[in-house]
Amino acid sequence: MEKQELLYEGKAKKVYATQDPHLLIVSYKDDATAFNGLKKGTIQGKGAINNQMSNLLMARLEKEGIPTHLVEELNSRETLVKKVSIVPLEVIVRNIAAGSFSKRYGVEEGMVFDAPTLEFSYKNDSLGDPLLNDDHALALGLASREELTLIRTYALAVNRLLQETWRVCGITLVDFKVEFGRLEDGTIVLADEISPDTCRLWDASTQEKLDKDRFRRDLGGVEEAYIQVMERLTRGL
Ligand code: ADP
Ligand code: UDP
């Protein structure tokens, strides 16, 4: 399968058409952005790491019964995926308070929740991805009630499986964002990516941050953290 026209260039990936109208090629970039595009930079090697890590994790989820968009890794930074119509929701699952949750509700980073919390943001850059609840998503026609129920079930199952995967690697899964999409027949599948760009990953013994927060907060050692997480994952799998 070969790349045809560029359909979309996002902040972290390019999306290309293929000869098959049901398939796309995503190409992962080293570009990094934060704070809704206000902070820009490059994380050397990130594209290849995120591509391969996302594929390893999605393949594992697929094996455990979560349908995903993954078809085939084509090379270090490109993957063939099923084309979906993205449900415009950022589905965020949290196990430990951090980031916008800590800021919004005034709690310290690191507060461990009794049970995972799930929240939706409206995937809309010009509005700054505002937080919304199920009723808001229904009112805006972003998804049906049945789809929201399924998305919630899948997201919590993804959390349990990813927590276990990272635990074996000595990493705590603090929180993450996933996106879902609809295939032509309406089937909901997990899409986009799962990587240190979209997950908060802390070393289980030192609590050291091993994810994009190193870039967001200018902590240094960004490239090294991505490499370390990838190495730990491939050893743990
Ligand atoms: P952003 O749009 O936030 O800048 P990216 O740079 O990661 O993000 O761009 C990738 C885009 O492709 C995202 O908008 C994502 O929702 C979309 N996408 C991910 N997987 C699929 C898929 N299987 N089919 C169609 N679109 C997808
Ligand atoms: N996240 C993401 N894309 C976004 C917003 C959040 O991948 O546009 C991820 C982020 O990496 C973290 C989780 O979702 O793992 C929760 O992010 P949060 O709401 O705390 O926002 P942030 O602090 O990143 O602004």
PDB file of C-alpha atoms and ligand atoms in Angstrom:
ATOM      1  CA  MET A   1       0.000   0.000   0.000  1.00  0.00           C
ATOM      2  CA  GLU A   2       1.381   3.422  -0.956  1.00  0.00           C
ATOM      3  CA  LYS A   3       0.737   6.957   0.186  1.00  0.00           C
ATOM      4  CA  GLN A   4      -1.430   9.059  -2.101  1.00  0.00           C
ATOM      5  CA  GLU A   5      -2.584  12.607  -1.404  1.00  0.00           C
ATOM      6  CA  LEU A   6      -2.025  14.242   1.962  1.00  0.00           C
ATOM      7  CA  LEU A   7      -5.490  14.518   3.506  1.00  0.00           C
ATOM      8  CA  TYR A   8      -4.579  16.211   6.751  1.00  0.00           C
ATOM      9  CA  GLU A   9      -1.553  17.476   8.584  1.00  0.00           C
ATOM     10  CA  GLY A  10      -2.043  17.660  12.331  1.00  0.00           C
ATOM     11  CA  LYS A  11       0.286  18.690  15.126  1.00  0.00           C
ATOM     12  CA  ALA A  12       1.871  15.238  15.505  1.00  0.00           C
ATOM     13  CA  LYS A  13       0.918  13.235  12.429  1.00  0.00           C
ATOM     14  CA  LYS A  14       0.210  13.442   8.722  1.00  0.00           C
ATOM     15  CA  VAL A  15      -2.662  11.439   7.281  1.00  0.00           C
ATOM     16  CA  TYR A  16      -2.539  10.166   3.691  1.00  0.00           C
ATOM     17  CA  ALA A  17      -5.095   8.526   1.409  1.00  0.00           C
ATOM     18  CA  THR A  18      -4.263   5.138  -0.144  1.00  0.00           C
ATOM     19  CA  GLN A  19      -5.552   3.233  -3.182  1.00  0.00           C
ATOM     20  CA  ASP A  20      -8.117   1.667  -0.848  1.00  0.00           C
ATOM     21  CA  PRO A  21     -10.836   4.159   0.196  1.00  0.00           C
ATOM     22  CA  HIS A  22     -11.230   2.338   3.526  1.00  0.00           C
ATOM     23  CA  LEU A  23      -7.549   2.608   4.490  1.00  0.00           C
ATOM     24  CA  LEU A  24      -5.262   5.500   5.433  1.00  0.00           C
ATOM     25  CA  ILE A  25      -1.554   5.836   6.117  1.00  0.00           C
ATOM     26  CA  VAL A  26      -0.564   7.829   9.202  1.00  0.00           C
ATOM     27  CA  SER A  27       2.945   9.225   9.345  1.00  0.00           C
ATOM     28  CA  TYR A  28       4.226  10.233  12.769  1.00  0.00           C
ATOM     29  CA  LYS A  29       6.294  13.442  13.047  1.00  0.00           C
ATOM     30  CA  ASP A  30       8.952  14.487  15.551  1.00  0.00           C
ATOM     31  CA  ASP A  31       7.066  17.776  16.052  1.00  0.00           C
ATOM     32  CA  ALA A  32       5.786  18.396  19.541  1.00  0.00           C
ATOM     33  CA  THR A  33       3.232  20.962  20.667  1.00  0.00           C
ATOM     34  CA  ALA A  34       1.642  21.743  23.991  1.00  0.00           C
ATOM     35  CA  PHE A  35      -0.907  24.162  25.436  1.00  0.00           C
ATOM     36  CA  ASN A  36      -3.127  23.968  22.355  1.00  0.00           C
ATOM     37  CA  GLY A  37      -0.228  24.685  19.981  1.00  0.00           C
ATOM     38  CA  LEU A  38       1.230  27.653  21.912  1.00  0.00           C
ATOM     39  CA  LYS A  39       4.452  25.785  22.738  1.00  0.00           C
ATOM     40  CA  LYS A  40       6.211  24.201  19.774  1.00  0.00           C
ATOM     41  CA  GLY A  41       9.315  22.072  19.492  1.00  0.00           C
ATOM     42  CA  THR A  42      10.897  18.911  18.203  1.00  0.00           C
ATOM     43  CA  ILE A  43      11.496  15.678  20.049  1.00  0.00           C
ATOM     44  CA  GLN A  44      14.128  13.820  18.040  1.00  0.00           C
ATOM     45  CA  GLY A  45      13.037  10.255  17.310  1.00  0.00           C
ATOM     46  CA  LYS A  46       9.553  10.736  18.759  1.00  0.00           C
ATOM     47  CA  GLY A  47       7.680   9.929  15.536  1.00  0.00           C
ATOM     48  CA  ALA A  48       9.217   6.490  15.214  1.00  0.00           C
ATOM     49  CA  ILE A  49       8.835   5.703  18.917  1.00  0.00           C
ATOM     50  CA  ASN A  50       5.190   6.804  19.081  1.00  0.00           C
ATOM     51  CA  ASN A  51       4.341   4.904  15.904  1.00  0.00           C
ATOM     52  CA  GLN A  52       5.865   1.647  17.094  1.00  0.00           C
ATOM     53  CA  MET A  53       4.696   1.979  20.687  1.00  0.00           C
ATOM     54  CA  SER A  54       1.136   2.785  19.671  1.00  0.00           C
ATOM     55  CA  ASN A  55       1.095  -0.245  17.376  1.00  0.00           C
ATOM     56  CA  LEU A  56       2.454  -2.598  20.051  1.00  0.00           C
ATOM     57  CA  LEU A  57      -0.169  -1.375  22.528  1.00  0.00           C
ATOM     58  CA  MET A  58      -3.053  -1.423  20.052  1.00  0.00           C
ATOM     59  CA  ALA A  59      -2.149  -4.947  18.898  1.00  0.00           C
ATOM     60  CA  ARG A  60      -2.267  -6.039  22.509  1.00  0.00           C
ATOM     61  CA  LEU A  61      -5.625  -4.343  23.101  1.00  0.00           C
ATOM     62  CA  GLU A  62      -7.031  -5.881  19.923  1.00  0.00           C
ATOM     63  CA  LYS A  63      -5.987  -9.331  21.188  1.00  0.00           C
ATOM     64  CA  GLU A  64      -7.896  -8.621  24.390  1.00  0.00           C
ATOM     65  CA  GLY A  65     -11.091  -7.792  22.506  1.00  0.00           C
ATOM     66  CA  ILE A  66     -10.906  -4.013  21.971  1.00  0.00           C
ATOM     67  CA  PRO A  67     -11.454  -3.241  18.262  1.00  0.00           C
ATOM     68  CA  THR A  68      -8.830  -0.808  16.922  1.00  0.00           C
ATOM     69  CA  HIS A  69      -7.982   0.947  13.657  1.00  0.00           C
ATOM     70  CA  LEU A  70      -4.601  -0.837  13.370  1.00  0.00           C
ATOM     71  CA  VAL A  71      -3.962  -2.740  10.140  1.00  0.00           C
ATOM     72  CA  GLU A  72      -0.207  -2.968   9.636  1.00  0.00           C
ATOM     73  CA  GLU A  73       3.001  -1.143  10.524  1.00  0.00           C
ATOM     74  CA  LEU A  74       4.621  -0.136   7.210  1.00  0.00           C
ATOM     75  CA  ASN A  75       7.933   1.262   8.447  1.00  0.00           C
ATOM     76  CA  SER A  76       9.425   2.930  11.509  1.00  0.00           C
ATOM     77  CA  ARG A  77       7.144   5.951  11.385  1.00  0.00           C
ATOM     78  CA  GLU A  78       4.229   4.948   9.148  1.00  0.00           C
ATOM     79  CA  THR A  79       1.229   2.701   9.724  1.00  0.00           C
ATOM     80  CA  LEU A  80      -1.713   1.529   7.659  1.00  0.00           C
ATOM     81  CA  VAL A  81      -4.982   2.063   9.539  1.00  0.00           C
ATOM     82  CA  LYS A  82      -8.695   1.674   8.918  1.00  0.00           C
ATOM     83  CA  LYS A  83     -10.241   4.982   7.957  1.00  0.00           C
ATOM     84  CA  VAL A  84     -12.739   6.135  10.548  1.00  0.00           C
ATOM     85  CA  SER A  85     -14.905   9.134  11.100  1.00  0.00           C
ATOM     86  CA  ILE A  86     -13.495  10.414  14.376  1.00  0.00           C
ATOM     87  CA  VAL A  87     -15.970  10.911  17.230  1.00  0.00           C
ATOM     88  CA  PRO A  88     -14.967  14.449  18.257  1.00  0.00           C
ATOM     89  CA  LEU A  89     -14.368  13.570  21.891  1.00  0.00           C
ATOM     90  CA  GLU A  90     -11.093  13.362  23.768  1.00  0.00           C
ATOM     91  CA  VAL A  91     -11.743  10.475  26.109  1.00  0.00           C
ATOM     92  CA  ILE A  92      -9.567  10.902  29.198  1.00  0.00           C
ATOM     93  CA  VAL A  93      -9.131   8.284  31.902  1.00  0.00           C
ATOM     94  CA  ARG A  94      -7.304   9.157  35.117  1.00  0.00           C
ATOM     95  CA  ASN A  95      -5.971   6.948  37.902  1.00  0.00           C
ATOM     96  CA  ILE A  96      -3.997   9.662  39.702  1.00  0.00           C
ATOM     97  CA  ALA A  97      -4.592  13.435  39.822  1.00  0.00           C
ATOM     98  CA  ALA A  98      -2.329  15.418  37.478  1.00  0.00           C
ATOM     99  CA  GLY A  99      -2.351  18.157  34.850  1.00  0.00           C
ATOM    100  CA  SER A 100      -5.650  19.899  34.185  1.00  0.00           C
ATOM    101  CA  PHE A 101      -7.494  17.846  36.846  1.00  0.00           C
ATOM    102  CA  SER A 102      -5.147  19.066  39.593  1.00  0.00           C
ATOM    103  CA  LYS A 103      -5.344  22.622  38.327  1.00  0.00           C
ATOM    104  CA  ARG A 104      -9.125  22.701  37.885  1.00  0.00           C
ATOM    105  CA  TYR A 105     -10.013  21.115  41.214  1.00  0.00           C
ATOM    106  CA  GLY A 106      -7.077  22.391  43.294  1.00  0.00           C
ATOM    107  CA  VAL A 107      -5.657  19.011  44.299  1.00  0.00           C
ATOM    108  CA  GLU A 108      -2.033  18.008  44.432  1.00  0.00           C
ATOM    109  CA  GLU A 109      -0.557  15.956  41.610  1.00  0.00           C
ATOM    110  CA  GLY A 110      -0.160  12.402  42.797  1.00  0.00           C
ATOM    111  CA  MET A 111      -3.467  11.961  44.648  1.00  0.00           C
ATOM    112  CA  VAL A 112      -4.421   8.356  43.878  1.00  0.00           C
ATOM    113  CA  PHE A 113      -8.117   7.827  43.076  1.00  0.00           C
ATOM    114  CA  ASP A 114     -10.107   4.932  44.578  1.00  0.00           C
ATOM    115  CA  ALA A 115     -11.459   4.184  41.103  1.00  0.00           C
ATOM    116  CA  PRO A 116     -10.576   5.470  37.642  1.00  0.00           C
ATOM    117  CA  THR A 117     -12.314   8.670  36.548  1.00  0.00           C
ATOM    118  CA  LEU A 118     -13.395   9.231  32.977  1.00  0.00           C
ATOM    119  CA  GLU A 119     -14.023  12.576  31.351  1.00  0.00           C
ATOM    120  CA  PHE A 120     -14.798  13.872  27.900  1.00  0.00           C
ATOM    121  CA  SER A 121     -13.464  16.978  26.205  1.00  0.00           C
ATOM    122  CA  TYR A 122     -14.957  18.333  23.015  1.00  0.00           C
ATOM    123  CA  LYS A 123     -12.215  17.822  20.381  1.00  0.00           C
ATOM    124  CA  ASN A 124     -12.238  21.352  19.014  1.00  0.00           C
ATOM    125  CA  ASP A 125      -8.957  23.276  18.893  1.00  0.00           C
ATOM    126  CA  SER A 126     -10.559  26.682  18.297  1.00  0.00           C
ATOM    127  CA  LEU A 127     -12.599  26.276  21.506  1.00  0.00           C
ATOM    128  CA  GLY A 128      -9.595  24.880  23.412  1.00  0.00           C
ATOM    129  CA  ASP A 129     -11.060  21.359  23.815  1.00  0.00           C
ATOM    130  CA  PRO A 130     -13.615  22.260  26.535  1.00  0.00           C
ATOM    131  CA  LEU A 131     -14.639  19.694  29.142  1.00  0.00           C
ATOM    132  CA  LEU A 132     -18.161  18.340  28.585  1.00  0.00           C
ATOM    133  CA  ASN A 133     -20.506  15.774  30.069  1.00  0.00           C
ATOM    134  CA  ASP A 134     -22.641  13.090  28.399  1.00  0.00           C
ATOM    135  CA  ASP A 135     -25.674  15.378  28.132  1.00  0.00           C
ATOM    136  CA  HIS A 136     -23.570  18.049  26.410  1.00  0.00           C
ATOM    137  CA  ALA A 137     -22.185  15.476  23.967  1.00  0.00           C
ATOM    138  CA  LEU A 138     -25.756  14.306  23.225  1.00  0.00           C
ATOM    139  CA  ALA A 139     -27.054  17.878  22.857  1.00  0.00           C
ATOM    140  CA  LEU A 140     -24.252  18.662  20.391  1.00  0.00           C
ATOM    141  CA  GLY A 141     -24.962  15.433  18.485  1.00  0.00           C
ATOM    142  CA  LEU A 142     -21.353  14.266  18.891  1.00  0.00           C
ATOM    143  CA  ALA A 143     -22.367  10.668  19.659  1.00  0.00           C
ATOM    144  CA  SER A 144     -25.474   8.656  20.517  1.00  0.00           C
ATOM    145  CA  ARG A 145     -26.249   7.430  24.032  1.00  0.00           C
ATOM    146  CA  GLU A 146     -25.372   3.864  22.959  1.00  0.00           C
ATOM    147  CA  GLU A 147     -22.052   5.035  21.503  1.00  0.00           C
ATOM    148  CA  LEU A 148     -21.204   6.953  24.698  1.00  0.00           C
ATOM    149  CA  THR A 149     -21.904   3.838  26.766  1.00  0.00           C
ATOM    150  CA  LEU A 150     -19.722   1.698  24.513  1.00  0.00           C
ATOM    151  CA  ILE A 151     -16.919   4.294  24.450  1.00  0.00           C
ATOM    152  CA  ARG A 152     -16.957   4.459  28.258  1.00  0.00           C
ATOM    153  CA  THR A 153     -16.821   0.642  28.521  1.00  0.00           C
ATOM    154  CA  TYR A 154     -13.955   0.411  26.020  1.00  0.00           C
ATOM    155  CA  ALA A 155     -12.012   3.278  27.636  1.00  0.00           C
ATOM    156  CA  LEU A 156     -12.164   1.677  31.089  1.00  0.00           C
ATOM    157  CA  ALA A 157     -11.133  -1.694  29.639  1.00  0.00           C
ATOM    158  CA  VAL A 158      -8.226   0.023  27.838  1.00  0.00           C
ATOM    159  CA  ASN A 159      -7.234   1.535  31.198  1.00  0.00           C
ATOM    160  CA  ARG A 160      -7.181  -1.847  32.955  1.00  0.00           C
ATOM    161  CA  LEU A 161      -5.144  -3.473  30.174  1.00  0.00           C
ATOM    162  CA  LEU A 162      -2.684  -0.582  29.818  1.00  0.00           C
ATOM    163  CA  GLN A 163      -2.240  -0.330  33.601  1.00  0.00           C
ATOM    164  CA  GLU A 164      -1.255  -3.993  33.657  1.00  0.00           C
ATOM    165  CA  THR A 165       1.074  -3.649  30.647  1.00  0.00           C
ATOM    166  CA  TRP A 166       2.893  -0.649  32.136  1.00  0.00           C
ATOM    167  CA  ARG A 167       2.981  -2.124  35.662  1.00  0.00           C
ATOM    168  CA  VAL A 168       5.077  -5.019  34.350  1.00  0.00           C
ATOM    169  CA  CYS A 169       7.492  -2.409  32.923  1.00  0.00           C
ATOM    170  CA  GLY A 170       7.835  -0.646  36.293  1.00  0.00           C
ATOM    171  CA  ILE A 171       5.714   2.259  35.093  1.00  0.00           C
ATOM    172  CA  THR A 172       2.574   3.757  36.635  1.00  0.00           C
ATOM    173  CA  LEU A 173      -0.168   4.801  34.222  1.00  0.00           C
ATOM    174  CA  VAL A 174      -1.333   8.137  35.669  1.00  0.00           C
ATOM    175  CA  ASP A 175      -3.774   9.170  32.939  1.00  0.00           C
ATOM    176  CA  PHE A 176      -4.274   9.058  29.180  1.00  0.00           C
ATOM    177  CA  LYS A 177      -6.353  10.323  26.280  1.00  0.00           C
ATOM    178  CA  VAL A 178      -7.817   8.139  23.552  1.00  0.00           C
ATOM    179  CA  GLU A 179     -10.004   8.792  20.544  1.00  0.00           C
ATOM    180  CA  PHE A 180     -12.619   6.565  18.971  1.00  0.00           C
ATOM    181  CA  GLY A 181     -14.021   6.525  15.443  1.00  0.00           C
ATOM    182  CA  ARG A 182     -16.765   4.965  13.381  1.00  0.00           C
ATOM    183  CA  LEU A 183     -16.099   2.572  10.525  1.00  0.00           C
ATOM    184  CA  GLU A 184     -18.399   2.892   7.515  1.00  0.00           C
ATOM    185  CA  ASP A 185     -20.888   0.460   9.076  1.00  0.00           C
ATOM    186  CA  GLY A 186     -20.930   2.461  12.315  1.00  0.00           C
ATOM    187  CA  THR A 187     -18.734   0.083  14.323  1.00  0.00           C
ATOM    188  CA  ILE A 188     -16.869   1.989  17.041  1.00  0.00           C
ATOM    189  CA  VAL A 189     -13.106   1.344  17.089  1.00  0.00           C
ATOM    190  CA  LEU A 190     -10.170   2.771  19.018  1.00  0.00           C
ATOM    191  CA  ALA A 191      -8.219   5.163  16.747  1.00  0.00           C
ATOM    192  CA  ASP A 192      -5.454   7.797  16.828  1.00  0.00           C
ATOM    193  CA  GLU A 193      -2.481   6.853  19.054  1.00  0.00           C
ATOM    194  CA  ILE A 194      -1.343   5.673  22.484  1.00  0.00           C
ATOM    195  CA  SER A 195       2.115   7.017  23.343  1.00  0.00           C
ATOM    196  CA  PRO A 196       4.032   9.194  25.819  1.00  0.00           C
ATOM    197  CA  ASP A 197       2.409  12.141  23.981  1.00  0.00           C
ATOM    198  CA  THR A 198      -1.026  10.984  25.100  1.00  0.00           C
ATOM    199  CA  CYS A 199      -0.334   9.170  28.396  1.00  0.00           C
ATOM    200  CA  ARG A 200       1.212  10.286  31.675  1.00  0.00           C
ATOM    201  CA  LEU A 201       3.742   7.621  32.640  1.00  0.00           C
ATOM    202  CA  TRP A 202       5.653   7.766  35.925  1.00  0.00           C
ATOM    203  CA  ASP A 203       8.496   5.528  37.045  1.00  0.00           C
ATOM    204  CA  ALA A 204       6.804   3.265  39.607  1.00  0.00           C
ATOM    205  CA  SER A 205       9.547   3.601  42.220  1.00  0.00           C
ATOM    206  CA  THR A 206      10.849   7.168  41.772  1.00  0.00           C
ATOM    207  CA  GLN A 207       7.689   8.838  40.334  1.00  0.00           C
ATOM    208  CA  GLU A 208       9.972  10.368  37.686  1.00  0.00           C
ATOM    209  CA  LYS A 209       7.954  11.661  34.720  1.00  0.00           C
ATOM    210  CA  LEU A 210       8.608   9.667  31.540  1.00  0.00           C
ATOM    211  CA  ASP A 211       6.206  11.392  29.147  1.00  0.00           C
ATOM    212  CA  LYS A 212       5.383  14.613  27.329  1.00  0.00           C
ATOM    213  CA  ASP A 213       5.227  16.549  30.618  1.00  0.00           C
ATOM    214  CA  ARG A 214       9.049  16.670  30.355  1.00  0.00           C
ATOM    215  CA  PHE A 215       8.527  18.776  27.210  1.00  0.00           C
ATOM    216  CA  ARG A 216       5.514  20.744  28.503  1.00  0.00           C
ATOM    217  CA  ARG A 217       7.309  21.704  31.721  1.00  0.00           C
ATOM    218  CA  ASP A 218      10.882  22.058  30.343  1.00  0.00           C
ATOM    219  CA  LEU A 219      12.207  19.295  32.588  1.00  0.00           C
ATOM    220  CA  GLY A 220      14.934  18.203  30.141  1.00  0.00           C
ATOM    221  CA  GLY A 221      15.751  14.631  29.174  1.00  0.00           C
ATOM    222  CA  VAL A 222      12.735  14.487  26.858  1.00  0.00           C
ATOM    223  CA  GLU A 223      14.241  12.260  24.136  1.00  0.00           C
ATOM    224  CA  GLU A 224      15.824  10.035  26.787  1.00  0.00           C
ATOM    225  CA  ALA A 225      12.459   9.521  28.510  1.00  0.00           C
ATOM    226  CA  TYR A 226      10.732   8.442  25.268  1.00  0.00           C
ATOM    227  CA  ILE A 227      13.591   6.025  24.507  1.00  0.00           C
ATOM    228  CA  GLN A 228      13.509   4.632  28.030  1.00  0.00           C
ATOM    229  CA  VAL A 229       9.752   4.028  27.950  1.00  0.00           C
ATOM    230  CA  MET A 230      10.040   2.243  24.592  1.00  0.00           C
ATOM    231  CA  GLU A 231      12.904   0.068  25.873  1.00  0.00           C
ATOM    232  CA  ARG A 232      10.995  -0.837  29.018  1.00  0.00           C
ATOM    233  CA  LEU A 233       7.902  -1.717  26.985  1.00  0.00           C
ATOM    234  CA  THR A 234       9.725  -3.981  24.557  1.00  0.00           C
ATOM    235  CA  ARG A 235      11.454  -5.716  27.480  1.00  0.00           C
ATOM    236  CA  GLY A 236       8.154  -6.063  29.384  1.00  0.00           C
ATOM    237  CA  LEU A 237       6.086  -7.444  26.520  1.00  0.00           C
TER     238      LEU A 237
HETATM  239  P1  ADP B   1      -4.247  16.903  15.816  1.00  0.00           P
HETATM  240  O1  ADP B   1      -5.357  16.827  14.819  1.00  0.00           O
HETATM  241  O2  ADP B   1      -4.800  17.013  17.231  1.00  0.00           O
HETATM  242  O3  ADP B   1      -3.226  17.929  15.527  1.00  0.00           O
HETATM  243  P2  ADP B   1      -2.542  14.647  14.936  1.00  0.00           P
HETATM  244  O4  ADP B   1      -1.414  15.460  14.451  1.00  0.00           O
HETATM  245  O5  ADP B   1      -2.252  13.439  15.725  1.00  0.00           O
HETATM  246  O6  ADP B   1      -3.566  15.469  15.856  1.00  0.00           O
HETATM  247  O7  ADP B   1      -3.397  14.285  13.662  1.00  0.00           O
HETATM  248  C1  ADP B   1      -3.945  13.060  13.403  1.00  0.00           C
HETATM  249  C2  ADP B   1      -5.429  13.235  13.083  1.00  0.00           C
HETATM  250  O8  ADP B   1      -5.916  12.038  12.508  1.00  0.00           O
HETATM  251  C3  ADP B   1      -6.250  13.518  14.320  1.00  0.00           C
HETATM  252  O9  ADP B   1      -7.162  14.571  14.032  1.00  0.00           O
HETATM  253  C4  ADP B   1      -6.978  12.194  14.576  1.00  0.00           C
HETATM  254  O10 ADP B   1      -8.245  12.421  15.163  1.00  0.00           O
HETATM  255  C5  ADP B   1      -7.107  11.646  13.183  1.00  0.00           C
HETATM  256  N1  ADP B   1      -7.161  10.175  13.115  1.00  0.00           N
HETATM  257  C6  ADP B   1      -6.513   9.266  13.904  1.00  0.00           C
HETATM  258  N2  ADP B   1      -6.771   8.003  13.519  1.00  0.00           N
HETATM  259  C7  ADP B   1      -7.608   8.090  12.454  1.00  0.00           C
HETATM  260  C8  ADP B   1      -8.242   7.120  11.601  1.00  0.00           C
HETATM  261  N3  ADP B   1      -8.062   5.822  11.800  1.00  0.00           N
HETATM  262  N4  ADP B   1      -9.043   7.589  10.611  1.00  0.00           N
HETATM  263  C9  ADP B   1      -9.231   8.928  10.434  1.00  0.00           C
HETATM  264  N5  ADP B   1      -8.653   9.871  11.180  1.00  0.00           N
HETATM  265  C10 ADP B   1      -7.847   9.475  12.181  1.00  0.00           C
HETATM  266  N1  UDP B   2      -4.011  14.651  26.495  1.00  0.00           N
HETATM  267  C1  UDP B   2      -3.750  14.477  25.154  1.00  0.00           C
HETATM  268  N2  UDP B   2      -4.158  15.433  24.275  1.00  0.00           N
HETATM  269  C2  UDP B   2      -4.832  16.546  24.671  1.00  0.00           C
HETATM  270  C3  UDP B   2      -5.103  16.729  26.047  1.00  0.00           C
HETATM  271  C4  UDP B   2      -4.682  15.754  26.934  1.00  0.00           C
HETATM  272  O1  UDP B   2      -3.159  13.477  24.755  1.00  0.00           O
HETATM  273  O2  UDP B   2      -5.196  17.375  23.815  1.00  0.00           O
HETATM  274  C5  UDP B   2      -3.575  13.638  27.474  1.00  0.00           C
HETATM  275  C6  UDP B   2      -2.414  14.114  28.331  1.00  0.00           C
HETATM  276  O3  UDP B   2      -1.182  13.726  27.763  1.00  0.00           O
HETATM  277  C7  UDP B   2      -2.662  13.406  29.639  1.00  0.00           C
HETATM  278  C8  UDP B   2      -4.178  13.219  29.694  1.00  0.00           C
HETATM  279  O4  UDP B   2      -4.636  13.369  28.357  1.00  0.00           O
HETATM  280  O5  UDP B   2      -2.069  12.124  29.616  1.00  0.00           O
HETATM  281  C9  UDP B   2      -4.869  14.205  30.597  1.00  0.00           C
HETATM  282  O6  UDP B   2      -4.481  15.496  30.228  1.00  0.00           O
HETATM  283  P1  UDP B   2      -4.977  16.788  31.046  1.00  0.00           P
HETATM  284  O7  UDP B   2      -6.447  16.928  30.912  1.00  0.00           O
HETATM  285  O8  UDP B   2      -4.446  16.724  32.422  1.00  0.00           O
HETATM  286  O9  UDP B   2      -4.416  18.011  30.238  1.00  0.00           O
HETATM  287  P2  UDP B   2      -3.000  18.702  30.168  1.00  0.00           P
HETATM  288  O10 UDP B   2      -2.449  18.803  31.534  1.00  0.00           O
HETATM  289  O11 UDP B   2      -2.210  17.825  29.247  1.00  0.00           O
HETATM  290  O12 UDP B   2      -3.356  20.026  29.556  1.00  0.00           O
END
